[in-house]
Coordinates of C-alpha atoms in Angstrom, one line a residue:
Chain A
M216 CA -11.4 25.1 3.6
P217 CA -7.7 25.4 4.6
A218 CA -6.7 23.2 7.5
S219 CA -5.5 26.2 9.5
F220 CA -9.0 27.5 9.7
S221 CA -10.6 24.4 10.9
R222 CA -8.4 24.4 14.0
L223 CA -10.0 27.6 15.2
R224 CA -13.2 27.6 17.3
P225 CA -16.3 27.4 15.1
S226 CA -17.3 31.0 15.8
A227 CA -13.8 32.3 15.2
A228 CA -13.6 30.2 12.0
R229 CA -16.9 31.8 10.8
L230 CA -15.5 35.3 11.5
T231 CA -12.3 34.6 9.7
R232 CA -14.3 33.3 6.7
W233 CA -16.3 36.5 6.6
L234 CA -13.2 38.7 6.9
V235 CA -11.5 36.9 4.1
T236 CA -14.5 36.8 1.7
L237 CA -16.1 40.2 2.5
P238 CA -13.7 42.6 0.6
P239 CA -13.9 40.8 -2.7
A240 CA -17.6 40.3 -2.3
L241 CA -18.1 44.0 -1.6
F242 CA -16.0 44.9 -4.6
L243 CA -18.0 42.6 -6.9
V244 CA -21.3 43.9 -5.6
V245 CA -20.3 47.5 -6.1
F246 CA -18.5 47.2 -9.4
F247 CA -20.1 44.2 -11.1
L248 CA -23.5 43.4 -9.7
L249 CA -24.8 47.0 -9.4
P250 CA -23.6 48.0 -12.8
A251 CA -25.1 44.9 -14.3
L252 CA -28.5 45.8 -12.7
I253 CA -28.2 49.3 -13.9
M254 CA -27.6 47.9 -17.4
A255 CA -30.6 45.7 -17.1
A256 CA -32.7 48.7 -16.0
A257 CA -31.3 50.9 -18.7
S258 CA -32.4 48.4 -21.4
F259 CA -36.0 49.1 -20.5
R260 CA -35.8 52.9 -20.9
E261 CA -35.7 55.5 -23.7
P262 CA -32.5 57.3 -24.8
G263 CA -32.1 60.9 -23.8
E264 CA -32.1 63.7 -26.2
F265 CA -28.4 64.3 -25.9
G266 CA -27.3 60.8 -24.9
G267 CA -27.7 59.0 -21.6
L268 CA -31.2 58.1 -20.6
A269 CA -34.5 60.1 -20.9
P270 CA -35.9 61.2 -17.5
L271 CA -37.9 58.3 -16.0
S272 CA -40.8 60.7 -15.1
E273 CA -41.3 61.7 -18.8
K274 CA -40.9 58.4 -20.7
G275 CA -41.2 55.7 -18.1
F276 CA -40.2 52.0 -18.9
T277 CA -40.5 50.7 -22.5
L278 CA -39.6 47.6 -24.5
E279 CA -38.6 49.8 -27.4
A280 CA -34.9 48.7 -27.5
Y281 CA -35.9 45.0 -27.5
R282 CA -38.4 45.6 -30.2
F283 CA -35.8 47.4 -32.3
V284 CA -33.2 44.6 -31.9
G285 CA -35.8 42.0 -32.6
E286 CA -37.0 43.6 -35.8
D287 CA -33.7 44.2 -37.5
V288 CA -32.1 40.9 -38.7
I289 CA -28.7 42.6 -38.9
Y290 CA -28.2 42.3 -35.1
A291 CA -28.8 38.6 -35.1
G292 CA -26.5 38.4 -38.1
I293 CA -23.7 40.2 -36.2
L294 CA -24.2 38.0 -33.2
A295 CA -24.0 34.9 -35.4
K296 CA -20.8 36.2 -37.1
S297 CA -19.3 36.9 -33.6
F298 CA -20.0 33.3 -32.7
L299 CA -18.4 32.1 -35.9
V300 CA -15.3 34.2 -35.4
A301 CA -15.1 33.1 -31.7
G302 CA -15.6 29.5 -32.8
A303 CA -12.9 29.6 -35.5
T304 CA -10.5 31.4 -33.1
T305 CA -11.1 28.8 -30.4
L306 CA -10.5 25.9 -32.9
L307 CA -7.3 27.4 -34.3
C308 CA -6.0 28.2 -30.8
L309 CA -6.6 24.6 -29.8
L310 CA -4.8 23.2 -32.9
L311 CA -1.8 25.5 -32.3
A312 CA -1.8 25.2 -28.5
Y313 CA -2.2 21.4 -28.1
P314 CA 1.2 20.3 -29.6
L315 CA 3.0 23.1 -27.8
A316 CA 1.4 22.4 -24.5
L317 CA 2.2 18.7 -25.0
L318 CA 5.8 19.6 -25.8
I319 CA 6.1 21.7 -22.7
A320 CA 4.5 19.1 -20.4
R321 CA 6.9 16.4 -21.7
S322 CA 10.0 18.6 -21.4
P323 CA 12.5 18.1 -18.6
K324 CA 11.2 19.7 -15.4
R325 CA 13.8 22.4 -15.4
Q326 CA 12.9 23.6 -18.9
R327 CA 9.2 23.7 -18.3
D328 CA 9.1 26.9 -16.2
L329 CA 11.2 28.7 -18.8
L330 CA 8.9 27.6 -21.6
V331 CA 5.8 28.6 -19.7
L332 CA 7.4 32.0 -19.0
L333 CA 8.0 32.4 -22.8
V334 CA 4.3 31.6 -23.4
I335 CA 3.2 34.5 -21.1
L336 CA 6.0 36.8 -22.1
P337 CA 3.8 38.7 -24.7
F338 CA 1.7 40.0 -21.8
A339 CA 4.7 42.1 -20.8
S340 CA 4.1 44.5 -23.7
N341 CA 0.9 46.5 -24.2
F342 CA -2.0 44.7 -25.9
L343 CA -2.8 47.5 -28.3
I344 CA 0.8 47.8 -29.4
R345 CA 0.9 44.1 -30.1
V346 CA -2.2 44.3 -32.2
Y347 CA -0.9 47.4 -34.1
A348 CA 2.2 45.3 -34.9
W349 CA 0.0 43.0 -36.9
I350 CA -1.0 45.9 -39.1
I351 CA 2.7 46.1 -40.1
I352 CA 2.9 42.4 -40.8
L353 CA -0.5 41.9 -42.5
G354 CA -0.4 45.1 -44.6
P355 CA 2.2 44.0 -47.1
L356 CA 0.6 40.6 -47.3
N357 CA -2.7 42.2 -48.5
L358 CA -4.6 40.6 -45.6
L359 CA -5.3 43.7 -43.6
Y360 CA -8.9 44.8 -42.9
S361 CA -10.4 41.3 -43.6
T362 CA -12.0 38.6 -41.5
T363 CA -8.8 36.6 -41.9
A364 CA -6.9 39.5 -40.2
V365 CA -9.4 39.6 -37.4
I366 CA -9.0 35.9 -36.8
V367 CA -5.2 36.1 -36.9
G368 CA -5.3 38.9 -34.4
M369 CA -7.7 37.1 -32.1
V370 CA -5.7 33.8 -32.2
Y371 CA -2.5 35.7 -31.5
V372 CA -4.0 37.5 -28.5
H373 CA -5.7 34.5 -27.0
L374 CA -3.3 31.7 -27.6
P375 CA -1.7 31.8 -24.1
F376 CA -5.2 31.3 -22.6
M377 CA -5.4 28.0 -24.4
I378 CA -1.9 26.9 -23.8
L379 CA -1.8 27.4 -20.1
P380 CA -4.9 25.3 -19.0
L381 CA -3.9 22.6 -21.5
Y382 CA -0.4 22.5 -20.1
T383 CA -1.6 22.4 -16.5
N384 CA -3.8 19.4 -17.4
L385 CA -1.2 17.5 -19.6
E386 CA 1.6 18.0 -17.1
K387 CA -0.4 16.0 -14.5
H388 CA -0.8 12.9 -16.7
D389 CA 0.9 9.8 -15.3
P390 CA 3.5 8.7 -17.9
A391 CA 2.9 5.1 -16.6
L392 CA -0.5 5.2 -18.4
L393 CA 1.1 5.7 -21.8
E394 CA 3.6 2.9 -21.0
A395 CA 0.7 0.7 -20.0
A396 CA -1.1 1.5 -23.3
Q397 CA 2.0 0.7 -25.3
D398 CA 2.6 -2.5 -23.3
L399 CA -1.0 -3.6 -24.1
G400 CA -0.5 -3.1 -27.8
A401 CA -1.2 0.6 -28.6
G402 CA 0.9 2.4 -31.2
T403 CA 1.8 6.1 -31.1
W404 CA -1.5 7.5 -32.5
T405 CA -3.7 5.1 -30.6
R406 CA -1.9 6.1 -27.4
F407 CA -2.7 9.7 -28.1
W408 CA -6.4 9.2 -29.1
R409 CA -7.2 6.6 -26.5
V410 CA -5.3 8.0 -23.5
T411 CA -3.9 11.5 -23.8
W412 CA -6.8 13.1 -25.6
P413 CA -9.6 11.9 -23.4
L414 CA -7.7 12.7 -20.2
S415 CA -7.0 16.2 -21.5
L416 CA -10.6 17.1 -22.2
P417 CA -11.1 19.1 -19.0
G418 CA -8.1 21.2 -20.1
V419 CA -9.5 21.5 -23.6
F420 CA -12.8 22.7 -22.2
S421 CA -11.4 25.3 -19.8
G422 CA -9.1 26.6 -22.5
A423 CA -11.9 26.8 -25.0
V424 CA -14.0 28.8 -22.5
L425 CA -11.1 31.1 -21.7
V426 CA -10.7 31.9 -25.5
F427 CA -14.3 31.7 -26.7
I428 CA -15.9 34.1 -24.2
P429 CA -13.4 37.0 -24.4
V430 CA -13.3 36.8 -28.2
L431 CA -17.1 37.0 -28.3
G432 CA -17.0 40.5 -26.7
M433 CA -13.7 41.7 -28.1
F434 CA -14.0 45.0 -30.1
A435 CA -10.4 46.3 -30.2
V436 CA -9.1 43.6 -32.6
P437 CA -11.9 43.9 -35.2
E438 CA -11.6 47.7 -35.0
L439 CA -7.9 47.7 -35.8
L440 CA -7.5 44.8 -38.1
G441 CA -11.0 44.2 -39.5
G442 CA -12.7 45.8 -42.5
T443 CA -16.1 47.6 -42.6
G444 CA -17.9 44.3 -42.8
D445 CA -16.1 42.8 -39.8
I446 CA -18.1 44.5 -37.1
L447 CA -18.7 42.1 -34.2
I448 CA -21.1 42.3 -31.3
G449 CA -18.5 44.0 -29.1
N450 CA -18.0 46.8 -31.6
L451 CA -21.7 47.3 -31.9
I452 CA -22.2 47.7 -28.2
K453 CA -19.2 50.1 -28.0
E454 CA -20.7 52.1 -30.8
Q455 CA -24.1 52.5 -29.0
F456 CA -22.5 53.9 -25.9
L457 CA -19.7 56.0 -27.4
D458 CA -20.8 57.0 -30.9
N459 CA -24.6 56.7 -31.2
R460 CA -25.3 57.5 -27.6
D461 CA -28.2 55.1 -27.5
W462 CA -27.7 53.6 -24.0
P463 CA -30.9 51.5 -24.0
L464 CA -29.9 49.8 -27.3
G465 CA -26.3 49.2 -26.0
A466 CA -27.6 47.8 -22.8
T467 CA -30.0 45.4 -24.6
L468 CA -27.2 44.2 -26.9
S469 CA -24.9 43.8 -23.9
L470 CA -27.5 41.7 -22.0
G471 CA -28.0 39.6 -25.1
L472 CA -24.2 38.9 -25.2
T473 CA -24.2 38.1 -21.5
A474 CA -27.0 35.6 -22.0
A475 CA -25.1 34.0 -24.9
V476 CA -21.9 33.8 -22.8
L477 CA -23.8 32.3 -19.8
A478 CA -25.3 29.7 -22.2
V479 CA -21.8 28.7 -23.5
A480 CA -20.4 28.6 -20.0
G481 CA -23.3 26.4 -18.8
V482 CA -22.9 23.9 -21.7
S483 CA -19.1 23.7 -21.1
A484 CA -19.6 23.2 -17.3
R485 CA -22.0 20.4 -18.1
L486 CA -19.5 18.8 -20.5
T487 CA -16.6 19.1 -18.0
R488 CA -18.5 17.8 -15.0
G489 CA -18.7 14.2 -16.1
R490 CA -15.0 14.1 -16.6
G491 CA -14.0 15.6 -13.2
A492 CA -13.1 12.2 -11.8
A493 CA -10.9 11.4 -14.8
A494 CA -8.9 14.7 -14.5
Chain B
M165 CA 14.2 -24.7 -25.4
A166 CA 13.3 -22.2 -22.7
L167 CA 10.4 -19.8 -23.4
L168 CA 12.5 -16.7 -22.6
E169 CA 16.3 -16.7 -22.8
L170 CA 18.5 -13.9 -21.6
R171 CA 22.0 -14.2 -23.0
N172 CA 24.8 -12.2 -21.4
I173 CA 22.7 -9.1 -20.9
T174 CA 24.5 -5.9 -19.9
R175 CA 22.9 -2.5 -19.6
R176 CA 24.7 0.7 -18.6
F177 CA 23.4 4.1 -17.6
G178 CA 26.3 6.5 -18.0
N179 CA 29.0 5.1 -15.8
L180 CA 26.7 2.8 -13.9
E181 CA 26.4 -0.8 -14.9
A182 CA 22.8 -1.5 -13.9
V183 CA 22.8 -5.1 -15.3
K184 CA 26.1 -7.0 -15.7
D185 CA 26.3 -10.1 -17.9
V186 CA 23.0 -11.7 -16.8
S187 CA 21.9 -15.0 -18.4
L188 CA 18.7 -16.6 -17.5
D189 CA 16.3 -19.3 -18.9
I190 CA 12.7 -19.0 -18.0
E191 CA 10.6 -22.0 -18.8
A192 CA 7.0 -22.0 -20.1
G193 CA 4.4 -22.1 -17.3
E194 CA 6.9 -21.0 -14.7
F195 CA 6.4 -18.5 -11.9
F196 CA 9.8 -16.9 -12.0
T197 CA 10.9 -14.2 -9.6
L198 CA 13.7 -11.7 -9.8
L199 CA 14.5 -10.9 -6.2
G200 CA 16.9 -8.3 -4.9
P201 CA 17.3 -5.0 -3.0
S202 CA 16.3 -1.8 -4.8
G203 CA 18.8 -0.7 -7.4
C204 CA 20.0 -4.3 -8.1
G205 CA 18.8 -4.1 -11.7
K206 CA 15.7 -6.3 -11.5
T207 CA 13.4 -3.6 -12.8
T208 CA 15.8 -2.8 -15.7
I209 CA 15.7 -6.5 -16.7
L210 CA 11.9 -6.4 -16.6
R211 CA 11.8 -3.2 -18.8
M212 CA 14.1 -4.9 -21.3
I213 CA 11.8 -7.9 -21.5
A214 CA 8.8 -5.6 -22.0
G215 CA 10.7 -3.7 -24.7
F216 CA 10.9 -0.3 -22.9
D217 CA 14.6 -0.6 -22.7
E218 CA 17.2 -2.4 -24.9
P219 CA 20.4 -4.1 -23.6
D220 CA 23.8 -2.6 -24.5
E221 CA 25.2 -6.1 -24.9
G222 CA 23.7 -9.5 -25.1
Q223 CA 20.4 -10.7 -26.5
L224 CA 16.9 -11.7 -25.4
F225 CA 15.0 -14.5 -27.1
L226 CA 11.3 -15.3 -26.8
D227 CA 10.3 -18.7 -28.2
G228 CA 13.7 -18.7 -29.8
K229 CA 13.2 -15.5 -31.7
A230 CA 15.4 -12.4 -31.0
L231 CA 13.5 -9.6 -29.4
A232 CA 15.9 -6.8 -30.3
G233 CA 14.2 -3.9 -32.1
I234 CA 10.7 -5.1 -31.5
P235 CA 8.7 -2.2 -29.7
P236 CA 6.7 -3.0 -26.6
E237 CA 3.3 -2.8 -28.4
R238 CA 4.4 -5.7 -30.7
R239 CA 5.7 -8.0 -28.0
P240 CA 3.4 -10.7 -26.8
V241 CA 4.4 -9.6 -23.3
H242 CA 2.1 -7.7 -20.9
T243 CA 3.0 -6.0 -17.7
V244 CA 1.2 -5.4 -14.4
F245 CA 2.7 -2.1 -13.3
Q246 CA 3.7 -1.2 -9.7
N247 CA 0.8 1.3 -9.3
Y248 CA -1.4 -0.6 -11.7
A249 CA -1.6 2.2 -14.3
L250 CA -5.3 1.6 -14.8
F251 CA -6.9 4.1 -17.3
P252 CA -8.8 6.5 -15.1
H253 CA -11.2 7.5 -17.9
L254 CA -12.3 3.9 -18.7
T255 CA -14.5 1.6 -16.6
V256 CA -13.1 -1.7 -15.3
S257 CA -14.6 -3.4 -18.4
G258 CA -13.1 -0.7 -20.6
N259 CA -9.7 -1.2 -19.1
I260 CA -9.8 -5.0 -19.5
A261 CA -11.1 -4.6 -23.1
F262 CA -8.2 -2.4 -24.1
P263 CA -5.7 -5.0 -25.1
L264 CA -8.3 -7.0 -27.0
E265 CA -9.3 -3.8 -28.9
M266 CA -5.7 -3.2 -29.7
A267 CA -5.4 -6.7 -31.0
G268 CA -8.4 -6.0 -33.3
K269 CA -10.8 -8.6 -31.8
S270 CA -14.5 -8.5 -32.7
G271 CA -17.0 -6.9 -30.5
D272 CA -18.6 -10.2 -29.5
E273 CA -15.3 -11.8 -28.6
I274 CA -14.2 -8.8 -26.6
K275 CA -17.5 -8.9 -24.6
R276 CA -17.2 -12.6 -23.9
R277 CA -13.5 -12.5 -22.9
V278 CA -13.9 -9.4 -20.7
N279 CA -16.7 -11.3 -18.8
E280 CA -14.4 -14.3 -18.5
A281 CA -11.6 -12.2 -17.2
L282 CA -13.9 -10.4 -14.7
A283 CA -15.0 -13.9 -13.5
L284 CA -11.4 -15.0 -13.2
V285 CA -10.6 -12.3 -10.8
H286 CA -14.0 -12.3 -9.0
L287 CA -15.1 -8.8 -10.1
E288 CA -18.2 -9.8 -12.0
D289 CA -20.2 -7.0 -10.4
K290 CA -17.6 -4.2 -10.9
G291 CA -17.5 -4.1 -14.7
R292 CA -19.1 -0.6 -14.9
A293 CA -17.1 0.9 -12.0
Y294 CA -14.3 3.4 -12.6
P295 CA -10.9 2.7 -11.1
H296 CA -11.2 5.5 -8.5
E297 CA -14.2 3.7 -7.1
L298 CA -12.2 0.5 -6.3
S299 CA -10.2 -0.6 -3.3
G300 CA -6.4 -1.3 -3.6
G301 CA -7.0 -5.1 -3.9
Q302 CA -9.7 -4.6 -6.5
K303 CA -7.4 -2.4 -8.6
Q304 CA -4.8 -5.0 -8.4
R305 CA -7.2 -7.7 -9.7
V306 CA -8.3 -5.4 -12.6
A307 CA -4.6 -4.9 -13.5
L308 CA -4.1 -8.7 -13.5
A309 CA -7.2 -9.3 -15.6
R310 CA -6.1 -6.6 -18.1
G311 CA -2.7 -8.1 -18.3
L312 CA -4.0 -11.7 -18.8
V313 CA -7.0 -11.2 -21.0
N314 CA -5.2 -11.3 -24.3
K315 CA -3.3 -14.4 -23.3
P316 CA 0.3 -13.0 -23.5
R317 CA 3.2 -15.4 -23.7
L318 CA 4.6 -13.7 -20.6
L319 CA 3.1 -11.7 -17.8
L320 CA 5.6 -9.3 -16.1
L321 CA 4.7 -8.2 -12.6
D322 CA 6.6 -5.2 -11.2
E323 CA 6.3 -5.2 -7.4
P324 CA 2.5 -5.5 -7.8
L325 CA 1.8 -6.1 -4.1
G326 CA 4.0 -3.3 -2.8
A327 CA 1.2 -0.8 -2.4
L328 CA -1.1 -3.1 -0.4
D329 CA -1.2 -3.5 3.4
A330 CA 0.1 -6.7 5.0
K331 CA -3.1 -8.6 5.4
L332 CA -4.3 -7.9 1.9
R333 CA -0.9 -8.7 0.5
E334 CA -1.0 -12.1 2.0
R335 CA -4.5 -12.7 0.5
M336 CA -3.4 -11.5 -2.9
Q337 CA -0.3 -13.8 -2.8
G338 CA -2.7 -16.7 -2.5
E339 CA -4.8 -15.4 -5.3
L340 CA -1.8 -14.9 -7.5
I341 CA -0.6 -18.5 -7.1
A342 CA -4.1 -19.8 -7.8
L343 CA -4.5 -17.5 -10.8
Q344 CA -1.2 -18.5 -12.3
R345 CA -2.0 -22.2 -11.9
E346 CA -5.4 -21.6 -13.5
V347 CA -4.3 -19.7 -16.6
G348 CA -0.9 -21.3 -17.1
V349 CA 0.7 -18.1 -18.3
T350 CA 4.4 -17.7 -17.5
F351 CA 4.8 -15.1 -14.8
V352 CA 8.0 -13.0 -14.3
F353 CA 7.7 -11.4 -11.0
V354 CA 9.9 -8.6 -9.5
T355 CA 10.1 -8.0 -5.8
H356 CA 12.5 -7.0 -3.0
A357 CA 10.4 -8.9 -0.5
Q358 CA 12.1 -12.2 0.1
Q359 CA 9.2 -13.9 1.9
E360 CA 6.9 -13.0 -1.0
A361 CA 9.4 -14.5 -3.4
L362 CA 9.7 -17.7 -1.4
A363 CA 5.9 -18.0 -1.0
L364 CA 5.0 -17.4 -4.7
S365 CA 7.8 -18.7 -7.0
H366 CA 8.7 -21.9 -8.7
R367 CA 12.2 -20.5 -9.2
I368 CA 14.0 -17.3 -7.9
A369 CA 17.0 -15.4 -9.3
V370 CA 18.6 -13.5 -6.5
M371 CA 20.2 -10.3 -7.8
N372 CA 22.7 -8.0 -6.3
A373 CA 24.4 -4.9 -7.9
G374 CA 23.4 -5.9 -11.4
R375 CA 24.5 -9.6 -11.2
V376 CA 22.5 -12.7 -10.6
E377 CA 24.0 -14.3 -7.5
Q378 CA 22.1 -17.5 -7.5
T379 CA 19.1 -19.0 -9.4
D380 CA 17.2 -21.9 -7.9
V381 CA 14.0 -23.2 -6.4
P382 CA 13.1 -21.5 -3.1
E383 CA 14.0 -24.5 -0.9
V384 CA 17.5 -24.7 -2.3
L385 CA 18.1 -21.0 -2.0
Y386 CA 17.0 -21.1 1.6
S387 CA 18.8 -24.2 2.7
A388 CA 21.9 -24.1 0.5
P389 CA 22.8 -20.4 -0.3
K390 CA 25.9 -20.2 -2.5
N391 CA 27.3 -17.1 -0.9
R392 CA 27.0 -14.6 2.0
F393 CA 24.7 -12.3 0.0
V394 CA 22.1 -14.9 -0.7
A395 CA 22.4 -16.4 2.7
D396 CA 21.9 -13.0 4.3
F397 CA 19.2 -11.6 1.9
I398 CA 16.9 -14.6 2.2
G399 CA 15.5 -15.1 5.7
T400 CA 17.5 -14.7 8.8
I401 CA 20.8 -16.5 9.2
N402 CA 23.7 -16.7 11.7
L403 CA 27.2 -16.4 10.2
I404 CA 30.1 -17.7 12.2
D405 CA 33.5 -16.9 10.7
A406 CA 35.7 -20.0 10.8
A407 CA 38.8 -21.7 9.4
V408 CA 38.7 -25.2 7.9
V409 CA 40.7 -27.6 10.1
D410 CA 39.9 -30.8 8.3
A411 CA 37.8 -31.4 5.1
G412 CA 36.5 -34.9 4.6
P413 CA 33.8 -36.4 2.3
H414 CA 31.3 -36.8 5.2
G415 CA 31.9 -33.5 6.9
L416 CA 34.1 -30.6 7.9
R417 CA 35.8 -29.7 11.1
L418 CA 35.9 -25.9 11.5
A419 CA 37.7 -23.8 14.1
A420 CA 35.9 -20.6 15.2
A421 CA 37.8 -18.0 17.2
G422 CA 36.9 -18.4 20.9
L423 CA 34.4 -21.3 20.3
G424 CA 36.6 -24.2 19.5
E425 CA 35.7 -26.8 17.0
I426 CA 32.5 -27.0 15.0
A427 CA 31.3 -29.9 12.9
A428 CA 29.7 -28.9 9.7
P429 CA 28.4 -30.6 6.5
A430 CA 30.9 -31.3 3.7
H431 CA 31.6 -28.7 1.0
P432 CA 33.4 -29.3 -2.3
E433 CA 35.4 -26.1 -2.2
A434 CA 36.4 -26.3 1.5
A435 CA 40.1 -27.3 1.8
A436 CA 42.0 -27.6 5.1
G437 CA 43.5 -24.2 6.0
S438 CA 41.0 -22.2 3.9
R439 CA 38.7 -19.7 5.6
G440 CA 35.0 -19.0 5.3
A441 CA 31.8 -18.9 7.4
L442 CA 29.3 -21.3 8.7
A443 CA 25.8 -20.1 7.9
I444 CA 23.1 -21.6 10.1
R445 CA 19.4 -20.8 10.3
P446 CA 17.9 -19.8 13.7
E447 CA 15.4 -22.7 13.5
H448 CA 18.3 -25.2 13.4
L449 CA 19.6 -24.0 16.8
R450 CA 18.2 -25.4 20.1
V451 CA 18.4 -23.5 23.3
T452 CA 18.5 -25.5 26.6
P453 CA 19.2 -24.4 30.2
D454 CA 22.9 -24.6 30.9
G455 CA 24.1 -27.5 32.9
G456 CA 21.8 -30.0 31.3
Q457 CA 23.0 -32.9 29.2
A458 CA 23.9 -31.5 25.7
S459 CA 22.7 -34.1 23.2
L460 CA 23.9 -32.6 19.9
K461 CA 27.4 -32.5 18.5
N462 CA 27.9 -28.7 18.5
H463 CA 27.1 -27.0 21.8
F464 CA 28.2 -23.7 23.3
V465 CA 27.4 -21.8 26.4
G466 CA 26.1 -18.2 26.4
T467 CA 23.8 -15.7 28.0
V468 CA 20.3 -14.7 26.8
R469 CA 20.6 -11.0 25.7
E470 CA 17.2 -10.4 24.2
Y471 CA 14.1 -12.2 23.1
L472 CA 11.3 -11.4 20.7
Y473 CA 7.9 -13.0 21.3
L474 CA 6.2 -13.3 17.9
G475 CA 3.2 -15.4 18.9
D476 CA 3.9 -18.6 17.0
V477 CA 7.6 -18.5 17.7
T478 CA 10.0 -16.8 20.0
V479 CA 13.4 -15.6 18.8
Y480 CA 16.2 -15.6 21.4
K481 CA 19.4 -13.7 20.9
V482 CA 22.2 -15.5 22.8
G483 CA 25.6 -13.9 23.4
L484 CA 28.2 -16.7 23.4
D485 CA 31.2 -16.3 25.7
N486 CA 33.5 -15.5 22.7
G487 CA 31.4 -12.5 21.7
V488 CA 29.5 -14.0 18.8
T489 CA 25.7 -13.5 19.0
L490 CA 23.4 -16.2 17.6
E491 CA 19.7 -16.0 16.9
A492 CA 17.8 -19.1 17.8
L493 CA 14.1 -19.7 17.1
T494 CA 11.9 -21.8 19.3
T495 CA 8.4 -22.8 18.2
N496 CA 5.7 -22.2 20.8
A497 CA 3.9 -25.4 20.1
A498 CA 3.7 -26.6 23.7
P499 CA 0.4 -25.6 25.2
G500 CA 0.5 -23.1 28.1
K501 CA 4.1 -22.2 28.2
A502 CA 5.6 -19.7 25.7
R503 CA 8.7 -18.4 27.5
F504 CA 11.4 -20.8 28.4
H505 CA 14.3 -18.5 29.1
E506 CA 14.7 -15.0 30.7
I507 CA 17.1 -12.3 29.8
G508 CA 20.4 -13.0 31.6
D509 CA 19.8 -16.7 31.8
R510 CA 22.8 -18.9 31.2
V511 CA 21.9 -21.3 28.3
C512 CA 23.4 -23.9 26.0
V513 CA 23.0 -23.4 22.2
E514 CA 23.4 -26.6 20.3
W515 CA 22.9 -27.9 16.7
R516 CA 23.4 -31.0 14.7
H517 CA 26.7 -31.7 12.9
D518 CA 24.9 -31.8 9.5
A519 CA 23.0 -28.5 10.0
G520 CA 24.0 -25.3 8.2
V521 CA 26.1 -24.7 5.2
F522 CA 29.8 -23.7 4.8
L523 CA 30.4 -20.5 2.7
P524 CA 33.9 -20.3 1.4
A525 CA 35.3 -16.7 1.8

């Protein structure tokens, strides 16, 4: 808690805390928690004749959508492919971002802010336009509408989300530790693998989460750059709501994705926790 | 042959000459200290010995072999850094094992020597702890163990006691001396704290503005400083400007403005007519009530301006009638009474004719 709060009387401090946290809490309840509950409820109902949901009085609750997803292997296949694409994207982002983040972190202090600005500069132009631009680049290379194109687009879009947490971590490293390692006999590579890398793991994990989770649900990039076989779980969910008008199926797939994301976030939090002290 | 030789080392940073023509010989087994104010070049010298910096001119030799071009990781020299630079992601044992692993020692040997090192610094029960779980003194000991475990030819210590509080620093000084005696490794210690240097070192090089002013054992530095800088930097000293009236083989006769004649020990460079200063330590001055029988050769009357009661000793600042202020130190060894003079008292300050040292201008 900020020090300025603690100087207030306890009752006043409690009131301040409520006033500060209430608006975002209300926002999240109305626009996140309630819709999520509606989604969960929708997954147990039947689709309406012309989209939406069938009246509860006529059809009641059913496990039809779950049965449908469970019986068709194609859904599990698409989820697995989504994980694969997200995993490949995360790994490529890490490989590209790490040297860059290290370079920025070890640049003179005055240049660092400029370099960070350059990293986030792509956000200044529209996301869709940037992905469309890749069509122009990948088309002549005969790479368009392939899984490769999807991964290229995903890496391009998400690279800053890997660079920034890595940079934030690497910038805090005490250069004296590298000198100590060198003084005690470690060469360049050993210094990296024994000091820089282990100390950067919290940054690696948070970057990985920031890339992996959005990629898992992303539908715009596969739709624009992918071929017919490159449908990912995000596209599937979008299709159920907008094209097939099967809300219960869309809601079920969406819950499945949420469960997968929570599992990933949980594992990553567990991996990071033990290293909190070292960060 | 000395273990480490510095031959005419000069190091420039832009227009600044951080180290100017420094030559030093450091013997095997020595506890050698580079002492000087911040910015005097002592840390630059340390970094050149470690290999993090190279001299612009001159050469360094370790065991007679030139060090130029050998990177830090291949020099048999380890450093205890100012803020210890312990690896936060490794345990105490992991930190101490690091140099052994770098040297490619076997697992069994590493285990054995880490345990020996832990015992050496009395941290047998802390092997599994992480650095952030340790106190300042414990971190200090881990850094020492890590620096010593692979038996370097030289251990460099960069103000390692600076981050500790006064009580702990005193205890660590004692431990450092004992440790160095036990392992026999040559220590090169950098500090700006003159008392620390006097307490720890076999020999001290006093540095100022990139130059070595004087290199000697602590007793000689303290009692026979070569110039004003050394005299002033080490301990407290009174400087009385004076002209040489007569220079003989058994002593000098000096004339100080307003004081008259002072008898001082002989000095080879003092010739009649030359100028300089008499440097004399506070503990060599005796303060007695005015009007008593002065028993020593040099005696002058003045007034007590200030006193500092420090427990074991009391420091009197006495303003002599010519305007010179002298600091005199009285030990409080007599039981019961600790204050002999009050502010404003007329007193006589006296010292022996063979006390102090003449510093030519």
